[in-house]
XYZ file of C-alpha atoms in Angstrom:
749
model
C 55.446 2.062 14.499
C 53.817 0.493 11.464
C 50.937 2.148 9.670
C 48.602 -0.684 10.692
C 49.529 -0.407 14.380
C 48.941 3.333 14.205
C 45.621 3.044 12.386
C 44.014 0.642 14.884
C 44.397 2.968 17.917
C 43.170 5.831 15.744
C 39.976 3.894 14.976
C 39.476 3.227 18.697
C 39.933 6.933 19.475
C 37.334 7.870 16.861
C 34.847 5.347 18.226
C 35.402 6.642 21.769
C 34.911 10.208 20.559
C 31.633 9.317 18.836
C 30.431 7.437 21.934
C 31.193 10.415 24.184
C 29.421 12.720 21.746
C 26.279 10.572 21.729
C 26.367 10.336 25.533
C 26.650 14.129 25.787
C 23.625 14.569 23.522
C 21.573 12.159 25.646
C 22.575 13.932 28.875
C 21.735 17.313 27.347
C 18.295 16.107 26.275
C 17.633 14.765 29.774
C 18.823 17.913 31.583
C 17.144 20.507 29.375
C 13.655 19.017 29.151
C 12.426 20.703 32.380
C 13.696 24.169 31.407
C 10.180 25.491 30.772
C 8.443 23.626 33.634
C 7.241 26.200 36.217
C 7.944 25.748 39.903
C 5.380 23.568 41.635
C 4.436 21.754 38.439
C 5.623 18.539 36.819
C 6.560 17.410 33.328
C 4.471 14.385 32.339
C 7.173 11.850 31.548
C 5.417 8.536 30.997
C 1.853 7.181 30.897
C 1.205 3.451 31.227
C -1.848 1.240 31.753
C -1.980 -2.105 33.566
C -4.820 -4.562 34.166
C -4.980 -6.155 37.628
C -5.440 -9.022 37.259
C -4.819 -9.648 33.559
C -8.271 -10.176 32.096
C -9.302 -11.736 28.807
C -10.896 -9.143 26.566
C -9.128 -6.190 28.210
C -6.106 -4.889 26.289
C -4.215 -2.198 28.273
C -2.677 -0.829 25.059
C -6.188 -0.153 23.700
C -7.294 1.423 26.968
C -4.329 3.800 26.824
C -6.175 5.688 24.086
C -8.619 6.938 26.779
C -5.845 8.741 28.664
C -6.380 12.458 28.090
C -2.707 13.304 28.546
C 0.376 11.674 27.075
C 4.021 12.531 27.480
C 6.041 14.410 24.894
C 6.803 12.530 21.695
C 10.016 10.534 21.491
C 12.196 9.836 18.504
C 12.482 6.091 17.984
C 10.389 5.724 21.180
C 13.461 6.748 23.205
C 14.671 10.374 23.083
C 12.484 13.474 23.428
C 14.268 15.397 20.694
C 11.269 17.685 19.844
C 11.059 18.749 23.511
C 14.836 19.252 23.658
C 14.629 21.407 20.519
C 11.936 23.554 22.162
C 14.083 23.857 25.296
C 17.036 25.140 23.248
C 15.090 28.346 22.598
C 15.576 31.410 24.741
C 12.811 33.308 26.484
C 13.175 36.389 24.295
C 10.468 35.826 21.655
C 11.563 38.856 19.622
C 14.524 36.839 18.306
C 13.739 34.805 15.181
C 15.933 31.888 16.312
C 13.915 31.407 19.492
C 10.650 31.554 17.567
C 11.921 29.048 15.005
C 13.117 26.560 17.656
C 9.774 26.734 19.412
C 7.831 26.298 16.174
C 9.705 23.151 15.087
C 9.982 21.818 18.644
C 7.323 20.656 21.099
C 6.266 22.437 24.283
C 6.475 20.419 27.532
C 3.339 18.524 28.537
C 2.538 19.622 32.103
C 0.814 17.153 34.394
C -2.858 17.969 35.054
C -4.565 16.103 37.907
C -8.015 16.989 36.553
C -7.186 15.302 33.241
C -6.060 12.232 35.182
C -9.399 12.036 37.025
C -11.303 12.456 33.770
C -9.170 9.737 32.176
C -10.010 7.374 35.063
C -13.719 8.056 34.530
C -13.433 7.480 30.773
C -11.586 4.184 31.265
C -14.103 2.995 33.832
C -17.000 3.884 31.505
C -15.346 1.995 28.663
C -14.884 -1.088 30.850
C -18.562 -0.926 31.824
C -19.501 -0.604 28.154
C -17.429 -3.725 27.485
C -19.504 -5.714 29.992
C -17.398 -5.312 33.156
C -20.156 -3.640 35.158
C -18.253 -3.548 38.464
C -15.004 -2.196 37.028
C -12.937 0.448 38.775
C -9.801 2.388 37.834
C -7.019 3.800 40.029
C -4.121 6.051 39.153
C -0.670 5.869 40.740
C 1.799 8.731 40.319
C 5.535 8.684 40.851
C 7.291 12.058 40.952
C 11.022 12.715 40.888
C 12.709 16.078 40.495
C 10.321 17.950 38.169
C 8.952 14.953 36.224
C 6.111 12.566 36.971
C 5.003 9.126 35.747
C 1.328 8.112 35.741
C 0.176 4.500 35.839
C -3.513 3.664 35.435
C -4.526 0.437 37.191
C -7.569 -1.284 35.702
C -9.687 -3.528 37.940
C -12.190 -5.022 35.465
C -13.919 -7.472 37.788
C -16.256 -10.140 36.372
C -17.755 -9.786 32.904
C -21.543 -10.027 32.468
C -23.274 -12.101 29.796
C -26.759 -12.225 28.291
C -29.004 -14.949 29.732
C -32.202 -14.387 27.735
C -33.278 -12.063 24.899
C -36.797 -10.955 23.957
C -37.687 -8.871 20.891
C -40.799 -6.683 21.159
C -41.803 -5.208 17.765
C -44.783 -2.848 17.928
C -45.040 -2.564 14.129
C -46.592 -5.728 12.663
C -45.261 -5.204 9.111
C -41.715 -4.683 10.393
C -42.061 -7.762 12.598
C -43.045 -9.782 9.543
C -40.095 -8.452 7.519
C -37.518 -9.054 10.239
C -38.967 -12.384 11.417
C -37.145 -12.060 14.705
C -39.263 -14.754 16.275
C -36.718 -17.106 14.703
C -33.527 -17.129 16.745
C -31.280 -17.554 13.684
C -32.414 -14.088 12.471
C -31.367 -12.391 15.707
C -28.069 -10.641 16.318
C -28.259 -11.055 20.113
C -28.126 -14.567 21.527
C -27.912 -16.187 24.936
C -24.363 -16.479 26.233
C -23.039 -13.376 24.452
C -21.143 -10.795 26.464
C -23.349 -7.968 27.658
C -21.655 -4.941 26.131
C -22.675 -1.636 24.628
C -20.876 -2.604 21.432
C -22.962 -5.780 20.985
C -26.202 -3.956 21.780
C -25.418 -1.087 19.414
C -24.343 -3.489 16.681
C -27.779 -5.108 16.787
C -29.495 -1.718 16.598
C -27.405 -0.812 13.544
C -28.057 -4.191 11.913
C -31.837 -3.879 12.233
C -31.752 -0.242 11.106
C -29.638 -1.130 8.066
C -31.993 -3.976 7.151
C -35.063 -1.724 7.357
C -33.336 1.131 5.490
C -32.764 -1.324 2.649
C -36.411 -2.393 2.571
C -38.119 0.961 2.075
C -37.987 2.570 5.523
C -36.458 5.859 4.443
C -36.972 7.693 7.757
C -36.210 4.880 10.165
C -33.205 5.335 12.464
C -31.762 3.416 15.386
C -33.263 5.787 17.966
C -36.555 3.910 17.515
C -34.857 0.884 19.103
C -34.355 0.803 22.879
C -33.349 -1.806 25.449
C -34.605 -2.910 28.834
C -32.098 -4.783 30.965
C -32.561 -6.661 34.228
C -29.738 -8.342 36.119
C -30.312 -11.824 37.501
C -29.760 -11.907 41.255
C -26.770 -13.937 42.431
C -25.297 -14.310 38.934
C -23.319 -12.357 36.354
C -26.130 -12.645 33.801
C -28.622 -10.146 32.406
C -31.995 -10.525 30.712
C -32.492 -8.225 27.708
C -35.640 -6.914 26.021
C -35.212 -5.134 22.671
C -38.113 -2.788 21.961
C -38.768 -1.413 18.455
C -41.214 1.469 18.817
C -43.641 2.921 16.304
C -43.656 6.547 15.220
C -45.702 9.029 17.209
C -47.094 12.499 16.594
C -46.949 15.582 18.792
C -49.902 14.346 20.803
C -48.169 11.069 21.552
C -50.350 8.966 19.250
C -48.473 6.042 17.716
C -48.703 4.956 14.089
C -46.744 2.487 11.890
C -43.523 3.477 10.144
C -43.925 4.592 6.536
C -42.495 2.347 3.815
C -41.463 4.330 0.753
C -41.279 3.515 -2.956
C -39.263 5.324 -5.630
C -41.582 6.960 -8.151
C -39.084 8.640 -10.500
C -35.320 9.040 -11.037
C -34.146 12.279 -12.654
C -30.683 13.513 -13.695
C -29.296 17.031 -13.858
C -26.019 18.907 -13.910
C -27.151 21.356 -11.259
C -28.553 23.961 -13.622
C -31.518 22.174 -15.181
C -32.662 18.616 -15.826
C -31.826 18.876 -19.544
C -28.367 20.426 -19.184
C -26.431 17.158 -18.625
C -25.000 16.338 -22.052
C -21.537 14.932 -21.246
C -22.622 11.370 -20.347
C -24.839 9.042 -22.324
C -28.181 8.030 -20.823
C -27.123 4.390 -20.953
C -24.069 5.181 -18.805
C -26.189 7.093 -16.292
C -28.676 4.224 -16.013
C -25.995 1.558 -15.791
C -24.369 3.285 -12.810
C -27.669 4.027 -11.066
C -28.789 1.338 -8.623
C -31.845 3.261 -7.434
C -34.720 1.829 -9.471
C -38.121 3.296 -10.195
C -41.164 1.523 -8.729
C -39.019 -0.270 -6.156
C -38.665 0.224 -2.420
C -36.144 2.768 -1.171
C -32.788 1.150 -0.331
C -29.862 2.823 1.437
C -27.566 0.164 -0.062
C -28.697 1.049 -3.595
C -28.124 4.702 -2.771
C -24.546 4.035 -1.611
C -23.814 1.823 -4.616
C -24.961 4.647 -6.882
C -22.578 7.055 -5.155
C -19.740 4.528 -5.419
C -20.222 3.803 -9.112
C -20.535 7.451 -10.121
C -17.544 8.291 -7.928
C -15.223 5.950 -9.843
C -16.065 7.498 -13.226
C -13.139 9.662 -14.276
C -15.437 12.086 -16.082
C -17.442 12.847 -12.914
C -16.236 15.572 -10.544
C -18.919 15.090 -7.873
C -22.368 13.558 -7.391
C -25.197 14.713 -5.145
C -28.389 12.673 -4.662
C -31.470 14.194 -3.055
C -34.988 12.914 -2.334
C -38.345 14.642 -2.689
C -41.332 13.313 -0.755
C -44.811 13.516 -2.212
C -47.236 14.914 0.384
C -49.728 12.453 1.864
C -48.129 9.515 0.058
C -45.320 6.985 0.392
C -43.626 7.997 -2.885
C -40.136 9.449 -3.360
C -38.546 11.185 -6.321
C -34.780 10.726 -6.686
C -32.787 13.662 -8.052
C -29.212 12.767 -9.133
C -27.044 15.808 -9.733
C -23.842 14.984 -11.644
C -21.078 17.480 -12.300
C -18.452 16.447 -14.868
C -14.782 17.348 -15.247
C -13.293 19.058 -18.248
C -12.835 16.180 -20.679
C -9.369 17.046 -22.049
C -6.098 17.949 -20.353
C -2.479 18.295 -21.484
C 0.430 17.943 -19.068
C 4.208 18.274 -19.349
C 6.550 16.532 -16.911
C 10.355 16.883 -16.884
C 12.518 14.515 -14.832
C 16.119 13.709 -14.063
C 17.510 10.228 -14.682
C 20.392 8.234 -13.229
C 21.124 4.808 -14.714
C 24.083 3.119 -12.998
C 25.753 6.516 -12.501
C 24.990 7.857 -15.989
C 23.052 11.090 -15.554
C 20.568 12.503 -18.011
C 17.151 14.039 -18.368
C 13.761 13.068 -19.736
C 10.472 14.757 -20.486
C 6.974 13.540 -21.254
C 3.989 15.232 -22.873
C 0.622 13.638 -22.049
C -2.800 14.241 -23.539
C -5.764 12.846 -21.604
C -9.451 12.662 -22.482
C -11.597 11.405 -19.567
C -14.808 11.109 -21.540
C -13.914 9.952 -25.045
C -17.235 8.374 -26.067
C -19.347 10.193 -23.422
C -19.188 7.100 -21.246
C -16.248 8.129 -18.991
C -13.786 6.251 -21.201
C -10.280 7.484 -20.432
C -7.873 7.938 -23.343
C -4.269 8.921 -22.620
C -1.513 9.485 -25.180
C 2.038 9.998 -23.929
C 5.087 11.105 -25.900
C 8.343 10.679 -23.987
C 11.961 11.479 -24.778
C 15.127 10.804 -22.781
C 18.855 11.500 -23.082
C 21.826 10.184 -21.091
C 25.574 10.732 -21.434
C 27.200 7.319 -20.990
C 30.600 7.144 -19.299
C 33.337 4.525 -19.596
C 32.715 3.396 -23.178
C 35.609 3.117 -25.608
C 35.653 2.181 -29.288
C 32.164 3.492 -30.110
C 31.190 6.307 -32.445
C 29.270 8.192 -29.735
C 28.543 8.016 -26.022
C 24.912 9.087 -25.985
C 21.735 7.234 -25.154
C 18.523 8.429 -26.780
C 15.044 7.085 -26.200
C 11.708 8.045 -27.706
C 8.425 6.364 -26.928
C 4.821 6.829 -27.922
C 2.188 5.095 -25.847
C -1.564 5.178 -25.749
C -4.012 3.631 -23.303
C -7.803 3.443 -23.436
C -9.643 2.496 -20.227
C -13.343 1.621 -19.990
C -15.015 1.872 -16.535
C -16.658 -1.555 -16.917
C -16.090 -5.030 -18.297
C -15.870 -5.116 -22.073
C -16.392 -8.849 -22.481
C -19.171 -11.125 -23.766
C -21.049 -13.788 -21.787
C -20.608 -12.085 -18.392
C -23.830 -11.931 -16.325
C -25.127 -8.382 -16.015
C -25.569 -8.871 -12.260
C -21.882 -9.637 -11.832
C -20.851 -6.655 -13.951
C -22.957 -4.304 -11.817
C -21.817 -5.852 -8.541
C -18.085 -5.244 -9.040
C -16.043 -2.146 -9.796
C -14.223 -3.088 -12.988
C -12.082 -1.502 -15.672
C -11.092 -2.816 -19.086
C -7.898 -1.507 -20.603
C -6.259 -1.717 -24.024
C -2.778 -0.282 -24.513
C -0.231 0.251 -27.290
C 3.412 1.258 -26.907
C 6.266 1.834 -29.313
C 9.676 2.426 -27.746
C 12.810 3.406 -29.684
C 16.197 3.083 -27.923
C 19.518 4.116 -29.496
C 22.627 3.263 -27.483
C 26.258 3.385 -28.666
C 26.343 -0.437 -28.591
C 22.995 -1.187 -30.257
C 19.591 0.053 -31.404
C 16.497 -1.543 -29.900
C 12.792 -1.293 -30.790
C 9.972 -2.576 -28.615
C 6.336 -2.797 -29.678
C 3.754 -3.788 -27.038
C 0.012 -4.485 -27.211
C -2.025 -5.289 -24.107
C -5.615 -6.086 -23.100
C -6.340 -6.461 -19.393
C -9.099 -6.324 -16.786
C -9.052 -5.090 -13.191
C -11.902 -5.402 -10.716
C -12.774 -5.419 -7.026
C -15.847 -5.922 -4.883
C -17.077 -2.808 -3.046
C -16.337 -2.770 0.695
C -13.741 -5.527 0.259
C -9.942 -5.390 0.452
C -9.405 -7.645 -2.566
C -8.296 -6.562 -6.046
C -8.039 -8.832 -9.084
C -6.234 -8.466 -12.403
C -6.410 -10.476 -15.613
C -3.918 -9.850 -18.425
C -5.862 -11.523 -21.173
C -3.374 -10.642 -23.886
C 0.082 -9.108 -23.739
C 2.185 -9.106 -26.903
C 5.788 -7.876 -26.954
C 7.854 -7.658 -30.137
C 11.525 -6.842 -29.550
C 13.510 -5.910 -32.660
C 17.270 -5.215 -32.830
C 17.848 -3.346 -36.146
C 21.515 -2.560 -35.475
C 24.354 -3.790 -33.245
C 27.740 -2.080 -33.408
C 30.708 -4.039 -34.742
C 32.685 -3.314 -31.558
C 29.987 -4.754 -29.339
C 29.567 -7.812 -31.567
C 33.298 -8.436 -31.722
C 34.001 -8.017 -27.991
C 30.930 -9.687 -26.522
C 28.538 -11.433 -28.890
C 30.858 -13.156 -31.380
C 33.992 -13.668 -29.267
C 34.432 -17.456 -29.189
C 36.714 -17.257 -26.146
C 34.009 -15.611 -23.990
C 30.666 -16.484 -25.525
C 27.859 -15.327 -23.260
C 24.586 -17.156 -23.964
C 22.530 -14.841 -21.735
C 24.027 -11.766 -23.371
C 23.475 -13.062 -26.914
C 19.897 -14.086 -26.200
C 18.990 -10.592 -25.057
C 20.341 -8.952 -28.213
C 18.307 -11.012 -30.662
C 14.829 -10.415 -32.048
C 12.194 -11.918 -29.748
C 8.420 -12.337 -29.598
C 6.586 -12.710 -26.241
C 2.904 -13.677 -26.079
C 1.953 -13.528 -22.389
C -1.071 -14.376 -20.223
C -1.232 -13.424 -16.545
C -3.427 -13.214 -13.447
C -2.930 -11.231 -10.259
C -4.490 -10.886 -6.821
C -3.908 -8.267 -4.113
C -5.228 -7.857 -0.578
C -4.640 -4.863 1.683
C -6.464 -3.979 4.903
C -3.893 -1.462 6.126
C -2.199 -4.012 8.396
C -1.577 -7.004 6.148
C -0.873 -6.672 2.429
C -0.560 -9.556 -0.020
C 0.322 -9.334 -3.714
C 0.508 -12.342 -5.997
C 1.116 -12.721 -9.709
C 1.209 -15.687 -12.066
C 2.053 -15.427 -15.755
C 2.967 -17.733 -18.587
C 4.102 -17.138 -22.137
C 4.353 -19.081 -25.377
C 1.980 -21.962 -24.595
C -0.553 -21.189 -27.337
C 2.251 -20.628 -29.827
C 3.930 -23.837 -28.662
C 0.733 -25.793 -29.292
C 0.288 -24.154 -32.705
C 3.934 -24.868 -33.570
C 3.455 -28.592 -33.045
C 0.087 -28.729 -34.812
C 1.057 -26.641 -37.829
C 4.785 -27.427 -37.925
C 6.326 -23.970 -37.461
C 9.775 -23.339 -38.904
C 12.826 -23.770 -36.636
C 15.840 -21.452 -36.635
C 19.497 -22.482 -36.465
C 19.315 -22.759 -32.651
C 16.451 -25.270 -32.854
C 13.772 -22.785 -31.724
C 10.340 -22.591 -33.309
C 9.665 -19.234 -34.927
C 6.517 -17.201 -35.472
C 6.732 -14.735 -38.380
C 10.440 -15.727 -38.569
C 10.987 -14.621 -34.936
C 11.708 -16.989 -32.039
C 9.095 -16.748 -29.287
C 9.717 -16.988 -25.543
C 8.182 -19.734 -23.407
C 8.258 -19.600 -19.613
C 6.180 -19.606 -16.419
C 6.647 -17.069 -13.616
C 5.123 -16.674 -10.125
C 5.582 -13.936 -7.493
C 4.258 -13.325 -3.978
C 4.786 -10.367 -1.634
C 3.734 -10.246 2.029
C 3.802 -7.122 4.219
C 2.820 -6.843 7.890
C 2.523 -3.519 9.739
C 2.653 -3.296 13.536
C 1.519 0.149 14.755
C 2.826 1.010 18.214
C 1.238 4.460 18.097
C 0.575 7.174 15.552
C 4.306 8.009 15.379
C 5.963 4.587 15.419
C 5.501 1.383 13.461
C 7.414 -1.770 12.624
C 7.039 -3.247 9.141
C 7.983 -6.754 8.020
C 8.188 -7.695 4.352
C 8.913 -10.918 2.498
C 9.006 -11.349 -1.258
C 9.622 -14.455 -3.318
C 9.629 -14.968 -7.063
C 10.535 -17.810 -9.361
C 10.500 -18.182 -13.147
C 11.360 -21.149 -15.318
C 12.097 -21.111 -19.064
C 11.074 -24.255 -20.940
C 10.021 -25.510 -24.349
C 11.198 -22.915 -26.843
C 13.440 -21.125 -24.304
C 16.431 -22.026 -22.164
C 16.926 -18.434 -20.933
C 14.380 -15.954 -19.588
C 13.947 -12.681 -21.508
C 15.893 -9.877 -19.840
C 12.711 -7.981 -18.878
C 11.411 -11.045 -16.995
C 14.615 -11.891 -15.111
C 15.027 -10.914 -11.461
C 17.628 -8.526 -10.084
C 18.601 -7.620 -6.539
C 19.855 -4.509 -4.794
C 18.441 -1.025 -5.090
C 15.927 1.153 -3.266
C 13.266 -1.578 -2.930
C 15.430 -4.617 -2.274
C 18.676 -5.200 -0.327
C 19.687 -1.585 0.145
C 23.358 -2.176 0.933
C 23.827 -2.780 -2.809
C 23.072 -0.557 -5.771
C 20.485 -1.757 -8.247
C 21.533 -4.854 -10.251
C 24.812 -5.310 -8.373
C 23.928 -8.264 -6.085
C 23.953 -11.899 -7.140
C 23.172 -14.288 -8.535
C 24.300 -16.456 -5.613
C 28.000 -15.842 -4.923
C 28.752 -14.530 -8.431
C 31.473 -11.849 -8.407
C 31.159 -9.003 -10.888
C 33.969 -8.976 -13.484
C 32.884 -6.560 -16.229
C 30.779 -3.624 -15.114
C 29.830 -2.794 -18.704
C 27.761 -5.973 -19.208
C 27.132 -7.285 -15.692
C 23.699 -5.673 -15.697
C 22.925 -8.767 -17.839
C 24.970 -11.275 -15.850
C 23.674 -10.113 -12.461
C 20.146 -11.350 -13.101
C 18.451 -14.616 -12.175
C 15.442 -16.916 -12.252
C 14.648 -16.808 -8.525
C 14.530 -13.999 -5.978
C 14.193 -13.768 -2.203
C 13.741 -10.514 -0.272
C 13.394 -10.250 3.523
C 13.060 -6.797 5.074
C 12.411 -5.310 8.493
C 11.965 -1.562 8.893
C 11.239 0.573 11.934
C 9.525 3.838 10.942
C 9.112 6.881 13.171
C 7.690 10.335 12.577
C 10.025 13.060 13.793
C 8.457 16.463 13.185
C 6.812 18.505 10.421
C 6.952 16.312 7.271
C 10.105 14.456 8.299
C 10.288 10.787 9.267
C 13.124 8.373 9.900
C 13.585 4.644 9.316
C 16.018 2.009 10.554
C 16.134 -1.081 8.375
C 17.699 -4.499 7.950
C 17.458 -6.211 4.546
C 18.378 -9.709 3.422
C 18.078 -11.593 0.152
C 19.628 -12.544 -3.166
C 18.830 -13.959 -6.596
C 19.739 -17.305 -8.147
C 19.534 -19.111 -11.485
C 17.717 -22.414 -11.874
C 19.997 -23.597 -14.664
C 23.787 -23.665 -14.630
C 25.141 -20.912 -16.911
C 28.895 -20.775 -17.502
C 28.901 -16.980 -17.575
C 27.378 -16.855 -14.060
C 29.690 -19.053 -11.937
C 28.315 -19.608 -8.441
C 24.867 -18.368 -9.416
C 22.861 -21.612 -9.538
C 20.456 -22.361 -6.693
C 21.470 -25.222 -4.430
C 19.118 -26.131 -1.587
C 22.026 -27.125 0.668
C 24.040 -23.964 -0.036
C 21.630 -21.108 -0.766
C 21.306 -19.990 2.877
C 25.058 -19.249 2.893
C 24.533 -16.922 -0.079
C 21.922 -14.659 1.505
C 23.214 -11.091 1.587
C 22.441 -8.842 4.576
C 22.548 -5.068 4.893
C 21.462 -2.432 7.386
C 20.920 1.270 7.224
C 19.177 4.522 7.956
C 16.628 6.414 5.899
C 14.855 9.773 5.899
C 11.365 10.342 4.472
C 9.570 13.555 3.598
C 5.837 12.896 3.594
C 4.027 15.503 1.496
C 0.692 13.596 1.684
C 0.366 13.108 -2.078
C 3.849 11.619 -2.389
C 6.801 10.586 -0.223
C 10.426 11.440 -0.990
C 12.773 8.785 0.385
C 16.525 8.899 1.048
C 17.981 5.563 2.192
C 21.603 4.921 3.155
C 22.567 1.254 3.329
C 25.705 -0.574 4.453
C 26.667 -4.136 3.607
C 26.710 -6.526 6.582
C 27.193 -9.960 4.977
C 28.431 -10.209 1.392
C 28.114 -13.621 -0.327
C 30.387 -12.543 -3.219
C 33.809 -12.184 -1.618
C 37.457 -12.914 -2.262
C 38.732 -12.500 1.314
C 37.367 -12.571 4.850
C 37.068 -8.784 5.182
C 34.748 -8.668 2.161
C 32.632 -11.549 3.492
C 31.671 -9.800 6.745
C 31.683 -6.018 6.194
C 29.698 -5.607 9.413
C 32.928 -6.502 11.261
C 35.342 -4.923 8.760
C 33.428 -1.930 7.312
C 34.850 0.187 4.511
C 32.689 3.129 3.568
C 33.857 3.442 -0.037
C 33.197 -0.270 -0.663
C 30.119 -1.024 1.440
C 27.954 2.119 1.284
C 25.009 2.634 -1.096
C 22.737 5.666 -1.335
C 19.214 5.483 -2.756
C 16.740 8.185 -3.692
C 13.187 7.100 -4.471
C 9.576 8.222 -4.452
C 7.208 6.209 -2.250
C 7.789 3.610 0.445
C 9.847 0.492 -0.366
C 7.006 -1.879 0.592
């Protein structure tokens, strides 16, 4: 028998063994789940909700939240592993193993008929509140062995609508302010569904409007409704009544409208003890104004603006009423943080299999000029032992960097209207960074200067960013003779991309960004361009050209390109334990003018913990390019265009542990044809054949403040192949060739 003929049956035996093992686990979970169910009782297996008939405006999945009992949690919505873990324990609680299994497992949920009746009442009440006044709810149970399924049947009936609305305002001043005699000022209109939500929304709207116009003590309990159904129809006439205040004897009198007399500041000890923030900063972040009407919106804005100041630990605002008057004094108590901190952070590093360590020392001052300006200075050092290098004097990588960043909690810019500056939460940031890198092949120095703005509107999901100025100076003081001889100067294998990234370069960049995130849909966009101002100046003032025909600034060639990125993420929450996440990312960059190649830092790469996880970082693409030299392919395996498509199913297991099943697809391409990247150029008729696909399993430890992630990916479709087995690893898997492991902090998208 040949080795191949022997190996194939062996694979089949292993697959059969794994299948039998999985089947045994499933049978065990099913048989053991009723171990702790007493005689005469039932394990609640499944709870479902149906609407009969299906009715617009009634979502059974939303109504399921009103069920007071739910079955035991299931891993991946299928197997009750936590319950099975609990059932593995013995009844002797003096043994630590039994106690541990019960603590990490989940006790069986026993069916309770009283909870079912209460759930029916809650669902019926919710349907009535939604405008289905004749709704009813039934429950059907189906028991087998010692388990039971419960199905709630919703019978919504017809929905009721509002036929006519009257507003009765007993307070003449409030009636004048609200002007509800005009229908366009009303929140309730004829034809709207009669529901508790719509009625309560109108109460809140009127209350909010009055709270913002001086009515400090007004609340929605002063607003009541009178409803009268119209015989023979599904319509209701509504009367909204806004009552006056009344004393203990029942005498009515108008609501008091309050003005702010004085605004005072303190640190909690005395009014004069607050010395850490300038008066101008306090006033600028205070929206409560003296000699103006009380406003709940101004109060909340004051809390919001003080809350975003890094120097402030907490803020408390209280009000003092003057007896027999309509005047209020505002007392703002501000407690500040310690201005200066020093932190030390060690870390391990792993760059393409080369292990090392790094450490950073950070000094931070949160209140540099007593205006909550945040100054941070970071000193970082790193070391890695590089493997696989021959012909170099050493095999060590050393990096030292010194960076400083100063952030102002407002716009630092002329000509901006003061109203706009107060309306948005903004930061202005200036940063400096010097980075020194010494590798066996070369020495590299990077100097960066940046000035940027970030802002967002309160109570909105939008965030904006403007990189007004970003200067990068890349200097290569030394390149080893071995590296120059073998890669940069070898006429038989000249690599334009490699050479370009080991020359001095100047980047003058401008960028804008926009992000939106409401917890379900997230959008991130970025647009940047570099070299345009220098390109215009070069033509006007006749800058010098180097031997490659590039204009130079201060004898250094400058980069010129445009780059755009967009990321879309959509979360579908099945319940609090399970969710499905879709992600799509696309980026494209084009060098022009003074550049034919993108700078290395701006080029795209694929693979890694946040991309196609069947490949290690920078090992996929471009296109169908096949890696030839692992020592320099971190340069060759980059591109001008990137596509990422991801789908991930996430489930919480127990304690801090979660699991994820994922499928990733994507690749990178070049827009120009580079000889050193054969098969890497984008072709509209061919690119879809070059999309790589991977699948895998991941574990996540959610510690609230951060998430540790371990993802294991396998290649499914490989666009860079030399034979059929390599093209479709999903059919011909080889663990040593197709497996990639990733460790990361945070979710991939």
